[in-house]
Coordinates of C-alpha atoms in Angstrom, one line a residue:
M540 CA -0.6 -12.2 1.5
D541 CA 3.1 -12.1 0.5
K542 CA 5.1 -9.0 1.4
I543 CA 4.1 -5.8 -0.2
R544 CA 6.4 -4.4 -2.9
K545 CA 6.5 -0.9 -4.3
D546 CA 5.8 -2.1 -7.8
M547 CA 2.4 -3.7 -6.7
L548 CA -0.8 -2.0 -7.9
I549 CA -2.8 -0.3 -5.1
G550 CA -6.0 -2.0 -6.3
D551 CA -4.4 -5.4 -6.1
M552 CA -3.1 -4.7 -2.6
L553 CA -6.5 -3.6 -1.4
R554 CA -8.3 -6.6 -3.0
E555 CA -5.9 -8.9 -1.1
D556 CA -6.2 -7.2 2.2
I557 CA -8.5 -4.2 2.9
S558 CA -6.8 -3.7 6.2
I559 CA -4.1 -1.9 4.3
A560 CA -6.5 1.0 3.5
P561 CA -6.2 2.8 6.9
I562 CA -2.4 2.8 6.6
L563 CA -2.6 4.4 3.1
M564 CA -5.1 6.9 4.4
A565 CA -3.0 7.8 7.4
A566 CA 0.0 8.3 5.1
G567 CA -2.0 10.9 3.1
M568 CA -3.3 8.7 0.2
H569 CA -7.0 9.7 0.5
C570 CA -7.7 8.8 -3.1
I571 CA -7.3 5.0 -2.8
G572 CA -10.8 4.4 -4.1
C573 CA -10.4 6.5 -7.2
P574 CA -10.2 4.6 -10.6
S575 CA -6.7 5.8 -11.4
A576 CA -5.4 4.6 -8.0
Q577 CA -6.6 1.1 -8.8
A578 CA -4.2 0.8 -11.7
E579 CA -1.4 2.8 -10.1
S580 CA 1.6 1.2 -8.4
L581 CA 2.4 2.1 -4.8
E582 CA 5.7 3.6 -6.0
E583 CA 3.8 5.8 -8.6
A584 CA 1.3 6.9 -6.0
C585 CA 4.1 7.8 -3.5
M586 CA 5.9 9.9 -6.2
V587 CA 2.6 11.8 -6.9
H588 CA 2.0 12.4 -3.2
G589 CA 5.7 13.1 -2.3
M590 CA 6.0 10.2 0.1
D591 CA 8.8 8.0 1.1
C592 CA 7.8 4.7 -0.6
E593 CA 10.3 2.5 1.2
Q594 CA 9.0 3.7 4.6
L595 CA 5.4 3.1 3.5
V596 CA 6.2 -0.4 2.3
A597 CA 7.9 -1.1 5.6
N598 CA 4.9 0.1 7.6
I599 CA 2.5 -2.0 5.5
N600 CA 4.6 -5.1 5.8
E601 CA 5.0 -4.6 9.5
H602 CA 1.2 -4.3 9.8
L603 CA 0.7 -7.5 7.8
A604 CA 3.3 -9.4 9.8
N605 CA 1.6 -8.3 13.1
K606 CA -1.8 -9.3 11.8
E607 CA -0.7 -12.8 11.1
Q608 CA 0.5 -13.4 14.7

């Protein structure tokens, strides 16, 4: 998977690599399976949950990079 961007849809991210789900859950996004989250960008979800989107993107990309090693 290419690097995660904040404009990517959560549903698309999870379909590409489900190992992202625990990172989202740990950050407080417990609604990743709900229908609206599937069509919501990561940036939109971060705004709703009051999260630092740049930090979350960095955490996810670090996870993906470590996974590939």
